[in-house]
């Protein structure tokens, strides 16, 4: 039997990396993107669904009796109803540890944007400010050294550990936050509130669950130093955007850099887009998306799917 697979949002990884999937002994249908109302139609007759951010909930899965395998081309599986999939006998596999280096690199790209102001100095040079300077240098945008500062990491899995490794290379101290609901700390962890209070930089790396929606809200932002920088490359739902904007506007936070928002792509009237702030930097969920990381992602997805196909062939 030849299995039929549909990749419902293949455009999210790019055409250039799809070769490992195309070489598998399956009938593969590629769709650049899929709207919610198109999901059922496109998965009819498919035994395999390949998705990145397309939602497959209980109602959808119940109407796909032929579906037997879901490949998630991401680490997070919050778009899949795992309970419903298990009840239907559908195997779900995600991909871990394909973008650790890429995400950690992006964390520091965001952080250095605010500490070194290369963009601002480039603009100064282009305006001719350096040429007019009576000195050999410009000091218009004070820079900060990371050495000696404390980075608090919330979520110490593979991504958090990769970020900590880079931070240590910069000479930073690492503080690993304990989960807020835990009354006792695991070895090497710091109580949640205390970890936020110590942070010069707070970097989020935990998965989004039903229990930690808006984990960082007005109360938690108030625990941070007004000189702290917040970075979120994890999931947009971890952070209350209204509370963040208020903290920036009231100078209760030095800066924030976000690679993720709660709704992606965001509506044009999203409050953080409608009210841009000079100390807020937003990138479009690209921390994971280096060419090398996307190659690893699809190679691992194809390898896992190939293993499943061989098991089914038995």
PDB file of C-alpha atoms in Angstrom:
ATOM      1  CA  UNK A   1       0.000   0.000   0.000  1.00  0.00           C
ATOM      2  CA  UNK A   2       1.249   3.462  -0.892  1.00  0.00           C
ATOM      3  CA  UNK A   3       0.374   5.998   1.767  1.00  0.00           C
ATOM      4  CA  UNK A   4      -0.877   9.451   0.861  1.00  0.00           C
ATOM      5  CA  UNK A   5       0.469  12.441   2.781  1.00  0.00           C
ATOM      6  CA  UNK A   6      -0.460  16.110   2.725  1.00  0.00           C
ATOM      7  CA  UNK A   7       1.850  18.861   3.978  1.00  0.00           C
ATOM      8  CA  UNK A   8      -0.715  21.541   4.762  1.00  0.00           C
ATOM      9  CA  UNK A   9       1.620  24.494   5.344  1.00  0.00           C
ATOM     10  CA  UNK A  10       4.765  23.605   3.427  1.00  0.00           C
ATOM     11  CA  UNK A  11       5.414  27.291   2.791  1.00  0.00           C
ATOM     12  CA  UNK A  12       6.296  27.663   6.469  1.00  0.00           C
ATOM     13  CA  UNK A  13       9.583  25.828   5.915  1.00  0.00           C
ATOM     14  CA  UNK A  14      10.355  26.852   2.323  1.00  0.00           C
ATOM     15  CA  UNK A  15      10.579  24.839  -0.895  1.00  0.00           C
ATOM     16  CA  UNK A  16      14.355  24.508  -0.824  1.00  0.00           C
ATOM     17  CA  UNK A  17      14.411  22.062   2.111  1.00  0.00           C
ATOM     18  CA  UNK A  18      11.640  19.631   1.099  1.00  0.00           C
ATOM     19  CA  UNK A  19      13.758  17.090  -0.799  1.00  0.00           C
ATOM     20  CA  UNK A  20      14.000  14.497   2.044  1.00  0.00           C
ATOM     21  CA  UNK A  21      10.194  14.276   2.178  1.00  0.00           C
ATOM     22  CA  UNK A  22       9.869  14.121  -1.589  1.00  0.00           C
ATOM     23  CA  UNK A  23      12.214  11.130  -1.699  1.00  0.00           C
ATOM     24  CA  UNK A  24      10.032   8.984   0.580  1.00  0.00           C
ATOM     25  CA  UNK A  25       7.891   6.203  -0.960  1.00  0.00           C
ATOM     26  CA  UNK A  26       4.636   8.089  -0.444  1.00  0.00           C
ATOM     27  CA  UNK A  27       2.252  10.145  -2.518  1.00  0.00           C
ATOM     28  CA  UNK A  28       3.005  13.639  -1.229  1.00  0.00           C
ATOM     29  CA  UNK A  29       0.712  16.611  -1.699  1.00  0.00           C
ATOM     30  CA  UNK A  30       2.252  20.002  -0.939  1.00  0.00           C
ATOM     31  CA  UNK A  31       0.154  23.031  -0.029  1.00  0.00           C
ATOM     32  CA  UNK A  32       1.918  26.348   0.689  1.00  0.00           C
ATOM     33  CA  UNK A  33      -0.762  27.190   3.274  1.00  0.00           C
ATOM     34  CA  UNK A  34      -4.154  25.896   4.357  1.00  0.00           C
ATOM     35  CA  UNK A  35      -7.069  27.841   5.801  1.00  0.00           C
ATOM     36  CA  UNK A  36      -9.086  26.175   8.600  1.00  0.00           C
ATOM     37  CA  UNK A  37     -12.037  25.507   6.308  1.00  0.00           C
ATOM     38  CA  UNK A  38      -9.752  23.686   3.836  1.00  0.00           C
ATOM     39  CA  UNK A  39      -8.203  21.217   6.292  1.00  0.00           C
ATOM     40  CA  UNK A  40     -10.815  18.461   6.072  1.00  0.00           C
ATOM     41  CA  UNK A  41     -11.013  18.536   2.296  1.00  0.00           C
ATOM     42  CA  UNK A  42      -7.236  18.392   1.849  1.00  0.00           C
ATOM     43  CA  UNK A  43      -6.798  15.530   4.322  1.00  0.00           C
ATOM     44  CA  UNK A  44      -9.566  13.362   2.900  1.00  0.00           C
ATOM     45  CA  UNK A  45      -8.028  10.090   1.769  1.00  0.00           C
ATOM     46  CA  UNK A  46      -4.740  10.845   3.528  1.00  0.00           C
ATOM     47  CA  UNK A  47      -3.117   8.522   6.025  1.00  0.00           C
ATOM     48  CA  UNK A  48      -0.417  11.062   6.869  1.00  0.00           C
ATOM     49  CA  UNK A  49      -0.730  14.740   7.787  1.00  0.00           C
ATOM     50  CA  UNK A  50       2.335  16.966   7.897  1.00  0.00           C
ATOM     51  CA  UNK A  51       1.784  20.288   9.633  1.00  0.00           C
ATOM     52  CA  UNK A  52       3.709  23.088  11.242  1.00  0.00           C
ATOM     53  CA  UNK A  53       1.090  25.423  12.703  1.00  0.00           C
ATOM     54  CA  UNK A  54      -2.158  24.106  11.174  1.00  0.00           C
ATOM     55  CA  UNK A  55      -4.584  23.206  13.972  1.00  0.00           C
ATOM     56  CA  UNK A  56      -5.847  19.623  14.151  1.00  0.00           C
ATOM     57  CA  UNK A  57      -8.433  19.574  16.934  1.00  0.00           C
ATOM     58  CA  UNK A  58     -10.758  16.835  18.169  1.00  0.00           C
ATOM     59  CA  UNK A  59     -13.594  17.811  15.825  1.00  0.00           C
ATOM     60  CA  UNK A  60     -11.286  17.654  12.822  1.00  0.00           C
ATOM     61  CA  UNK A  61      -9.599  14.385  13.787  1.00  0.00           C
ATOM     62  CA  UNK A  62     -12.953  12.703  14.371  1.00  0.00           C
ATOM     63  CA  UNK A  63     -13.817  13.320  10.725  1.00  0.00           C
ATOM     64  CA  UNK A  64     -10.598  11.786   9.362  1.00  0.00           C
ATOM     65  CA  UNK A  65     -10.952   8.025   9.912  1.00  0.00           C
ATOM     66  CA  UNK A  66      -8.105   7.171   7.521  1.00  0.00           C
ATOM     67  CA  UNK A  67      -5.543   9.374   9.268  1.00  0.00           C
ATOM     68  CA  UNK A  68      -2.862   7.335  11.041  1.00  0.00           C
ATOM     69  CA  UNK A  69       0.172   9.590  11.425  1.00  0.00           C
ATOM     70  CA  UNK A  70       0.742  13.292  12.110  1.00  0.00           C
ATOM     71  CA  UNK A  71       4.197  14.763  11.569  1.00  0.00           C
ATOM     72  CA  UNK A  72       4.639  18.115  13.292  1.00  0.00           C
ATOM     73  CA  UNK A  73       7.472  20.091  11.704  1.00  0.00           C
ATOM     74  CA  UNK A  74       8.130  21.906  14.965  1.00  0.00           C
ATOM     75  CA  UNK A  75       8.919  21.162  18.589  1.00  0.00           C
ATOM     76  CA  UNK A  76       5.661  22.488  20.019  1.00  0.00           C
ATOM     77  CA  UNK A  77       2.558  20.324  19.634  1.00  0.00           C
ATOM     78  CA  UNK A  78       0.006  22.743  21.098  1.00  0.00           C
ATOM     79  CA  UNK A  79      -1.806  22.899  17.728  1.00  0.00           C
ATOM     80  CA  UNK A  80      -2.651  19.177  17.913  1.00  0.00           C
ATOM     81  CA  UNK A  81      -5.260  17.638  20.228  1.00  0.00           C
ATOM     82  CA  UNK A  82      -2.963  14.912  21.506  1.00  0.00           C
ATOM     83  CA  UNK A  83      -5.663  13.256  23.605  1.00  0.00           C
ATOM     84  CA  UNK A  84      -8.012  12.975  20.637  1.00  0.00           C
ATOM     85  CA  UNK A  85      -5.190  11.707  18.427  1.00  0.00           C
ATOM     86  CA  UNK A  86      -4.242   9.010  20.933  1.00  0.00           C
ATOM     87  CA  UNK A  87      -7.878   7.950  21.296  1.00  0.00           C
ATOM     88  CA  UNK A  88      -8.100   7.578  17.512  1.00  0.00           C
ATOM     89  CA  UNK A  89      -4.878   5.574  17.340  1.00  0.00           C
ATOM     90  CA  UNK A  90      -3.050   8.318  15.438  1.00  0.00           C
ATOM     91  CA  UNK A  91       0.708   8.513  15.953  1.00  0.00           C
ATOM     92  CA  UNK A  92       1.970  12.075  16.519  1.00  0.00           C
ATOM     93  CA  UNK A  93       5.657  12.932  16.215  1.00  0.00           C
ATOM     94  CA  UNK A  94       7.306  16.296  16.602  1.00  0.00           C
ATOM     95  CA  UNK A  95      10.956  17.271  16.086  1.00  0.00           C
ATOM     96  CA  UNK A  96      13.224  18.320  18.911  1.00  0.00           C
ATOM     97  CA  UNK A  97      16.660  19.900  19.052  1.00  0.00           C
ATOM     98  CA  UNK A  98      16.884  21.090  15.458  1.00  0.00           C
ATOM     99  CA  UNK A  99      17.127  24.842  16.078  1.00  0.00           C
ATOM    100  CA  UNK A 100      18.900  25.238  19.417  1.00  0.00           C
ATOM    101  CA  UNK A 101      21.887  27.064  17.944  1.00  0.00           C
ATOM    102  CA  UNK A 102      19.664  29.215  15.725  1.00  0.00           C
ATOM    103  CA  UNK A 103      17.351  30.289  18.547  1.00  0.00           C
ATOM    104  CA  UNK A 104      20.199  31.063  20.941  1.00  0.00           C
ATOM    105  CA  UNK A 105      21.900  33.100  18.214  1.00  0.00           C
ATOM    106  CA  UNK A 106      18.693  35.070  17.638  1.00  0.00           C
ATOM    107  CA  UNK A 107      18.319  35.749  21.358  1.00  0.00           C
ATOM    108  CA  UNK A 108      21.657  37.528  21.283  1.00  0.00           C
ATOM    109  CA  UNK A 109      20.900  39.301  18.021  1.00  0.00           C
ATOM    110  CA  UNK A 110      17.856  40.784  19.766  1.00  0.00           C
ATOM    111  CA  UNK A 111      19.759  41.542  22.958  1.00  0.00           C
ATOM    112  CA  UNK A 112      22.702  43.210  21.201  1.00  0.00           C
ATOM    113  CA  UNK A 113      20.261  45.385  19.259  1.00  0.00           C
ATOM    114  CA  UNK A 114      19.574  47.174  22.540  1.00  0.00           C
ATOM    115  CA  UNK A 115      22.982  46.960  24.217  1.00  0.00           C
ATOM    116  CA  UNK A 116      25.220  47.962  21.288  1.00  0.00           C
ATOM    117  CA  UNK A 117      22.885  50.127  19.160  1.00  0.00           C
ATOM    118  CA  UNK A 118      24.595  49.218  15.879  1.00  0.00           C
ATOM    119  CA  UNK A 119      21.440  50.182  13.976  1.00  0.00           C
ATOM    120  CA  UNK A 120      21.365  53.627  15.597  1.00  0.00           C
ATOM    121  CA  UNK A 121      25.051  54.232  14.970  1.00  0.00           C
ATOM    122  CA  UNK A 122      24.649  53.168  11.348  1.00  0.00           C
ATOM    123  CA  UNK A 123      21.930  55.796  10.965  1.00  0.00           C
ATOM    124  CA  UNK A 124      24.161  58.393  12.631  1.00  0.00           C
ATOM    125  CA  UNK A 125      26.987  57.653  10.206  1.00  0.00           C
ATOM    126  CA  UNK A 126      24.635  57.778   7.218  1.00  0.00           C
ATOM    127  CA  UNK A 127      23.350  61.187   8.389  1.00  0.00           C
ATOM    128  CA  UNK A 128      26.911  62.470   8.436  1.00  0.00           C
ATOM    129  CA  UNK A 129      27.126  62.838  12.226  1.00  0.00           C
ATOM    130  CA  UNK A 130      30.496  61.111  12.418  1.00  0.00           C
ATOM    131  CA  UNK A 131      31.959  63.282   9.673  1.00  0.00           C
ATOM    132  CA  UNK A 132      30.904  66.381  11.620  1.00  0.00           C
ATOM    133  CA  UNK A 133      32.192  65.137  14.967  1.00  0.00           C
ATOM    134  CA  UNK A 134      35.075  67.047  16.627  1.00  0.00           C
ATOM    135  CA  UNK A 135      36.232  63.696  18.059  1.00  0.00           C
ATOM    136  CA  UNK A 136      37.338  60.397  16.537  1.00  0.00           C
ATOM    137  CA  UNK A 137      34.171  58.677  17.774  1.00  0.00           C
ATOM    138  CA  UNK A 138      30.492  59.207  18.535  1.00  0.00           C
ATOM    139  CA  UNK A 139      29.004  58.599  21.969  1.00  0.00           C
ATOM    140  CA  UNK A 140      25.385  59.394  21.159  1.00  0.00           C
ATOM    141  CA  UNK A 141      24.040  55.953  22.080  1.00  0.00           C
ATOM    142  CA  UNK A 142      25.502  54.626  25.351  1.00  0.00           C
ATOM    143  CA  UNK A 143      26.397  50.945  25.104  1.00  0.00           C
ATOM    144  CA  UNK A 144      26.187  48.292  27.810  1.00  0.00           C
ATOM    145  CA  UNK A 145      28.545  45.419  28.587  1.00  0.00           C
ATOM    146  CA  UNK A 146      26.899  42.050  29.109  1.00  0.00           C
ATOM    147  CA  UNK A 147      29.800  40.699  31.171  1.00  0.00           C
ATOM    148  CA  UNK A 148      28.796  40.583  34.814  1.00  0.00           C
ATOM    149  CA  UNK A 149      25.081  40.959  34.127  1.00  0.00           C
ATOM    150  CA  UNK A 150      22.557  38.288  35.083  1.00  0.00           C
ATOM    151  CA  UNK A 151      20.456  36.466  32.526  1.00  0.00           C
ATOM    152  CA  UNK A 152      17.432  34.750  34.028  1.00  0.00           C
ATOM    153  CA  UNK A 153      16.246  31.855  31.915  1.00  0.00           C
ATOM    154  CA  UNK A 154      12.665  30.682  32.164  1.00  0.00           C
ATOM    155  CA  UNK A 155      12.529  27.179  30.679  1.00  0.00           C
ATOM    156  CA  UNK A 156      15.793  25.248  30.886  1.00  0.00           C
ATOM    157  CA  UNK A 157      15.351  22.654  28.184  1.00  0.00           C
ATOM    158  CA  UNK A 158      17.537  22.351  25.118  1.00  0.00           C
ATOM    159  CA  UNK A 159      16.870  25.934  23.971  1.00  0.00           C
ATOM    160  CA  UNK A 160      17.377  27.437  27.407  1.00  0.00           C
ATOM    161  CA  UNK A 161      20.620  25.538  27.842  1.00  0.00           C
ATOM    162  CA  UNK A 162      21.928  26.640  24.433  1.00  0.00           C
ATOM    163  CA  UNK A 163      21.130  30.247  25.328  1.00  0.00           C
ATOM    164  CA  UNK A 164      22.847  29.892  28.699  1.00  0.00           C
ATOM    165  CA  UNK A 165      25.983  28.578  26.987  1.00  0.00           C
ATOM    166  CA  UNK A 166      26.180  31.684  24.790  1.00  0.00           C
ATOM    167  CA  UNK A 167      25.447  33.948  27.752  1.00  0.00           C
ATOM    168  CA  UNK A 168      28.326  32.419  29.684  1.00  0.00           C
ATOM    169  CA  UNK A 169      30.614  33.061  26.711  1.00  0.00           C
ATOM    170  CA  UNK A 170      29.707  36.748  27.094  1.00  0.00           C
ATOM    171  CA  UNK A 171      30.651  36.566  30.772  1.00  0.00           C
ATOM    172  CA  UNK A 172      27.080  36.703  32.046  1.00  0.00           C
ATOM    173  CA  UNK A 173      25.805  35.060  35.216  1.00  0.00           C
ATOM    174  CA  UNK A 174      23.015  32.525  34.705  1.00  0.00           C
ATOM    175  CA  UNK A 175      19.934  32.306  36.909  1.00  0.00           C
ATOM    176  CA  UNK A 176      17.540  29.436  36.159  1.00  0.00           C
ATOM    177  CA  UNK A 177      14.003  30.180  37.297  1.00  0.00           C
ATOM    178  CA  UNK A 178      12.016  27.505  39.086  1.00  0.00           C
ATOM    179  CA  UNK A 179       8.454  26.964  37.880  1.00  0.00           C
ATOM    180  CA  UNK A 180       6.135  29.445  39.603  1.00  0.00           C
ATOM    181  CA  UNK A 181       3.863  26.735  40.993  1.00  0.00           C
ATOM    182  CA  UNK A 182       6.726  24.843  42.667  1.00  0.00           C
ATOM    183  CA  UNK A 183       7.074  25.558  46.385  1.00  0.00           C
ATOM    184  CA  UNK A 184      10.512  23.953  46.580  1.00  0.00           C
ATOM    185  CA  UNK A 185      13.410  24.444  44.195  1.00  0.00           C
ATOM    186  CA  UNK A 186      15.244  21.794  42.252  1.00  0.00           C
ATOM    187  CA  UNK A 187      19.053  21.896  42.491  1.00  0.00           C
ATOM    188  CA  UNK A 188      20.443  24.857  40.590  1.00  0.00           C
ATOM    189  CA  UNK A 189      17.083  26.634  40.380  1.00  0.00           C
ATOM    190  CA  UNK A 190      16.025  29.946  41.934  1.00  0.00           C
ATOM    191  CA  UNK A 191      12.484  30.698  43.162  1.00  0.00           C
ATOM    192  CA  UNK A 192      10.431  32.224  40.353  1.00  0.00           C
ATOM    193  CA  UNK A 193       9.866  35.688  41.852  1.00  0.00           C
ATOM    194  CA  UNK A 194      13.445  35.970  43.084  1.00  0.00           C
ATOM    195  CA  UNK A 195      14.782  34.914  39.670  1.00  0.00           C
ATOM    196  CA  UNK A 196      12.823  37.686  37.959  1.00  0.00           C
ATOM    197  CA  UNK A 197      13.952  40.244  40.535  1.00  0.00           C
ATOM    198  CA  UNK A 198      17.607  39.359  39.862  1.00  0.00           C
ATOM    199  CA  UNK A 199      17.331  39.552  36.082  1.00  0.00           C
ATOM    200  CA  UNK A 200      19.183  42.085  33.986  1.00  0.00           C
ATOM    201  CA  UNK A 201      17.931  40.050  31.032  1.00  0.00           C
ATOM    202  CA  UNK A 202      14.909  37.737  31.147  1.00  0.00           C
ATOM    203  CA  UNK A 203      14.805  35.170  28.334  1.00  0.00           C
ATOM    204  CA  UNK A 204      11.725  32.966  27.874  1.00  0.00           C
ATOM    205  CA  UNK A 205      12.179  29.405  26.599  1.00  0.00           C
ATOM    206  CA  UNK A 206       9.307  27.395  28.092  1.00  0.00           C
ATOM    207  CA  UNK A 207       6.506  25.705  26.124  1.00  0.00           C
ATOM    208  CA  UNK A 208       3.014  27.200  26.165  1.00  0.00           C
ATOM    209  CA  UNK A 209       0.499  25.150  28.148  1.00  0.00           C
ATOM    210  CA  UNK A 210      -3.033  25.685  29.414  1.00  0.00           C
ATOM    211  CA  UNK A 211      -1.554  26.523  32.822  1.00  0.00           C
ATOM    212  CA  UNK A 212       1.008  29.189  31.877  1.00  0.00           C
ATOM    213  CA  UNK A 213      -0.962  31.467  29.537  1.00  0.00           C
ATOM    214  CA  UNK A 214       0.191  35.054  30.231  1.00  0.00           C
ATOM    215  CA  UNK A 215       2.752  33.714  32.677  1.00  0.00           C
ATOM    216  CA  UNK A 216       4.421  37.117  32.437  1.00  0.00           C
ATOM    217  CA  UNK A 217       1.791  39.757  33.177  1.00  0.00           C
ATOM    218  CA  UNK A 218       1.649  43.082  34.980  1.00  0.00           C
ATOM    219  CA  UNK A 219       2.531  41.578  38.364  1.00  0.00           C
ATOM    220  CA  UNK A 220       5.550  39.691  37.065  1.00  0.00           C
ATOM    221  CA  UNK A 221       6.783  42.637  34.984  1.00  0.00           C
ATOM    222  CA  UNK A 222       6.689  44.748  38.144  1.00  0.00           C
ATOM    223  CA  UNK A 223       9.172  42.363  39.750  1.00  0.00           C
ATOM    224  CA  UNK A 224      11.757  43.135  37.075  1.00  0.00           C
ATOM    225  CA  UNK A 225      14.282  45.941  37.408  1.00  0.00           C
ATOM    226  CA  UNK A 226      13.373  49.030  35.353  1.00  0.00           C
ATOM    227  CA  UNK A 227      16.728  48.478  33.612  1.00  0.00           C
ATOM    228  CA  UNK A 228      15.879  44.890  32.617  1.00  0.00           C
ATOM    229  CA  UNK A 229      15.501  43.657  29.035  1.00  0.00           C
ATOM    230  CA  UNK A 230      12.875  41.007  28.266  1.00  0.00           C
ATOM    231  CA  UNK A 231      13.283  38.586  25.346  1.00  0.00           C
ATOM    232  CA  UNK A 232      10.647  36.112  24.173  1.00  0.00           C
ATOM    233  CA  UNK A 233      11.577  33.575  21.495  1.00  0.00           C
ATOM    234  CA  UNK A 234       9.275  30.895  22.934  1.00  0.00           C
ATOM    235  CA  UNK A 235       5.518  31.407  22.501  1.00  0.00           C
ATOM    236  CA  UNK A 236       3.551  34.640  22.325  1.00  0.00           C
ATOM    237  CA  UNK A 237       0.897  33.415  24.739  1.00  0.00           C
ATOM    238  CA  UNK A 238       3.399  33.422  27.605  1.00  0.00           C
ATOM    239  CA  UNK A 239       3.341  37.225  27.696  1.00  0.00           C
ATOM    240  CA  UNK A 240       0.498  39.689  28.266  1.00  0.00           C
ATOM    241  CA  UNK A 241       1.027  42.245  25.458  1.00  0.00           C
ATOM    242  CA  UNK A 242      -1.055  44.976  27.097  1.00  0.00           C
ATOM    243  CA  UNK A 243       0.931  44.684  30.313  1.00  0.00           C
ATOM    244  CA  UNK A 244       4.192  44.765  28.364  1.00  0.00           C
ATOM    245  CA  UNK A 245       3.236  47.898  26.449  1.00  0.00           C
ATOM    246  CA  UNK A 246       2.175  49.591  29.683  1.00  0.00           C
ATOM    247  CA  UNK A 247       5.479  48.701  31.370  1.00  0.00           C
ATOM    248  CA  UNK A 248       7.449  50.170  28.464  1.00  0.00           C
ATOM    249  CA  UNK A 249       5.336  53.321  28.338  1.00  0.00           C
ATOM    250  CA  UNK A 250       5.780  53.864  32.087  1.00  0.00           C
ATOM    251  CA  UNK A 251       9.548  53.217  31.900  1.00  0.00           C
ATOM    252  CA  UNK A 252       9.239  50.193  34.175  1.00  0.00           C
ATOM    253  CA  UNK A 253      11.248  48.142  31.689  1.00  0.00           C
ATOM    254  CA  UNK A 254      14.289  49.138  29.644  1.00  0.00           C
ATOM    255  CA  UNK A 255      13.347  47.213  26.510  1.00  0.00           C
ATOM    256  CA  UNK A 256      11.643  44.140  25.114  1.00  0.00           C
ATOM    257  CA  UNK A 257      12.363  42.004  22.063  1.00  0.00           C
ATOM    258  CA  UNK A 258       9.770  39.540  20.801  1.00  0.00           C
ATOM    259  CA  UNK A 259      10.058  36.936  18.070  1.00  0.00           C
ATOM    260  CA  UNK A 260       6.580  35.577  18.809  1.00  0.00           C
ATOM    261  CA  UNK A 261       3.081  36.959  19.310  1.00  0.00           C
ATOM    262  CA  UNK A 262      -0.062  35.284  20.595  1.00  0.00           C
ATOM    263  CA  UNK A 263      -1.708  35.342  17.179  1.00  0.00           C
ATOM    264  CA  UNK A 264       0.489  34.630  14.151  1.00  0.00           C
ATOM    265  CA  UNK A 265       0.399  36.253  11.753  1.00  0.00           C
ATOM    266  CA  UNK A 266      -0.864  39.134  13.900  1.00  0.00           C
ATOM    267  CA  UNK A 267      -3.849  41.241  12.974  1.00  0.00           C
ATOM    268  CA  UNK A 268      -2.925  44.644  11.592  1.00  0.00           C
ATOM    269  CA  UNK A 269      -4.585  46.245  14.628  1.00  0.00           C
ATOM    270  CA  UNK A 270      -2.548  44.245  17.162  1.00  0.00           C
ATOM    271  CA  UNK A 271      -1.783  46.656  20.037  1.00  0.00           C
ATOM    272  CA  UNK A 272       1.971  46.156  19.759  1.00  0.00           C
ATOM    273  CA  UNK A 273       1.827  46.986  16.044  1.00  0.00           C
ATOM    274  CA  UNK A 274      -0.677  49.819  16.390  1.00  0.00           C
ATOM    275  CA  UNK A 275       1.385  51.472  19.117  1.00  0.00           C
ATOM    276  CA  UNK A 276       5.035  50.843  18.192  1.00  0.00           C
ATOM    277  CA  UNK A 277       7.504  51.728  20.918  1.00  0.00           C
ATOM    278  CA  UNK A 278      11.147  52.714  20.327  1.00  0.00           C
ATOM    279  CA  UNK A 279      12.289  50.196  22.944  1.00  0.00           C
ATOM    280  CA  UNK A 280      10.235  47.332  21.529  1.00  0.00           C
ATOM    281  CA  UNK A 281      11.714  45.141  18.789  1.00  0.00           C
ATOM    282  CA  UNK A 282       9.547  42.554  17.021  1.00  0.00           C
ATOM    283  CA  UNK A 283      10.761  39.951  14.542  1.00  0.00           C
ATOM    284  CA  UNK A 284       8.325  37.642  12.669  1.00  0.00           C
ATOM    285  CA  UNK A 285       8.884  34.253  14.393  1.00  0.00           C
ATOM    286  CA  UNK A 286      12.180  33.618  12.629  1.00  0.00           C
ATOM    287  CA  UNK A 287      14.501  32.664  15.501  1.00  0.00           C
ATOM    288  CA  UNK A 288      14.313  29.012  14.453  1.00  0.00           C
ATOM    289  CA  UNK A 289      14.526  29.587  10.714  1.00  0.00           C
ATOM    290  CA  UNK A 290      18.168  29.541   9.645  1.00  0.00           C
ATOM    291  CA  UNK A 291      18.778  27.500   6.497  1.00  0.00           C
ATOM    292  CA  UNK A 292      20.730  24.906   8.471  1.00  0.00           C
ATOM    293  CA  UNK A 293      17.975  24.563  11.080  1.00  0.00           C
ATOM    294  CA  UNK A 294      15.275  24.106   8.447  1.00  0.00           C
ATOM    295  CA  UNK A 295      17.388  21.477   6.708  1.00  0.00           C
ATOM    296  CA  UNK A 296      17.730  19.585  10.002  1.00  0.00           C
ATOM    297  CA  UNK A 297      14.012  19.948  10.709  1.00  0.00           C
ATOM    298  CA  UNK A 298      12.868  18.363   7.461  1.00  0.00           C
ATOM    299  CA  UNK A 299      15.616  15.728   7.498  1.00  0.00           C
ATOM    300  CA  UNK A 300      14.518  14.631  10.985  1.00  0.00           C
ATOM    301  CA  UNK A 301      10.849  14.739  10.001  1.00  0.00           C
ATOM    302  CA  UNK A 302      11.549  12.554   6.978  1.00  0.00           C
ATOM    303  CA  UNK A 303      13.676  10.136   9.017  1.00  0.00           C
ATOM    304  CA  UNK A 304      10.943   9.688  11.628  1.00  0.00           C
ATOM    305  CA  UNK A 305       8.281   9.235   8.968  1.00  0.00           C
ATOM    306  CA  UNK A 306      10.453   6.710   7.123  1.00  0.00           C
ATOM    307  CA  UNK A 307      10.859   4.701  10.337  1.00  0.00           C
ATOM    308  CA  UNK A 308       7.082   4.671  10.804  1.00  0.00           C
ATOM    309  CA  UNK A 309       6.524   3.574   7.205  1.00  0.00           C
ATOM    310  CA  UNK A 310       8.927   0.661   7.709  1.00  0.00           C
ATOM    311  CA  UNK A 311       7.130  -0.352  10.904  1.00  0.00           C
ATOM    312  CA  UNK A 312       3.809  -0.281   9.082  1.00  0.00           C
ATOM    313  CA  UNK A 313       5.243  -2.383   6.260  1.00  0.00           C
ATOM    314  CA  UNK A 314       6.276  -4.774   8.997  1.00  0.00           C
TER     315      UNK A 314
END
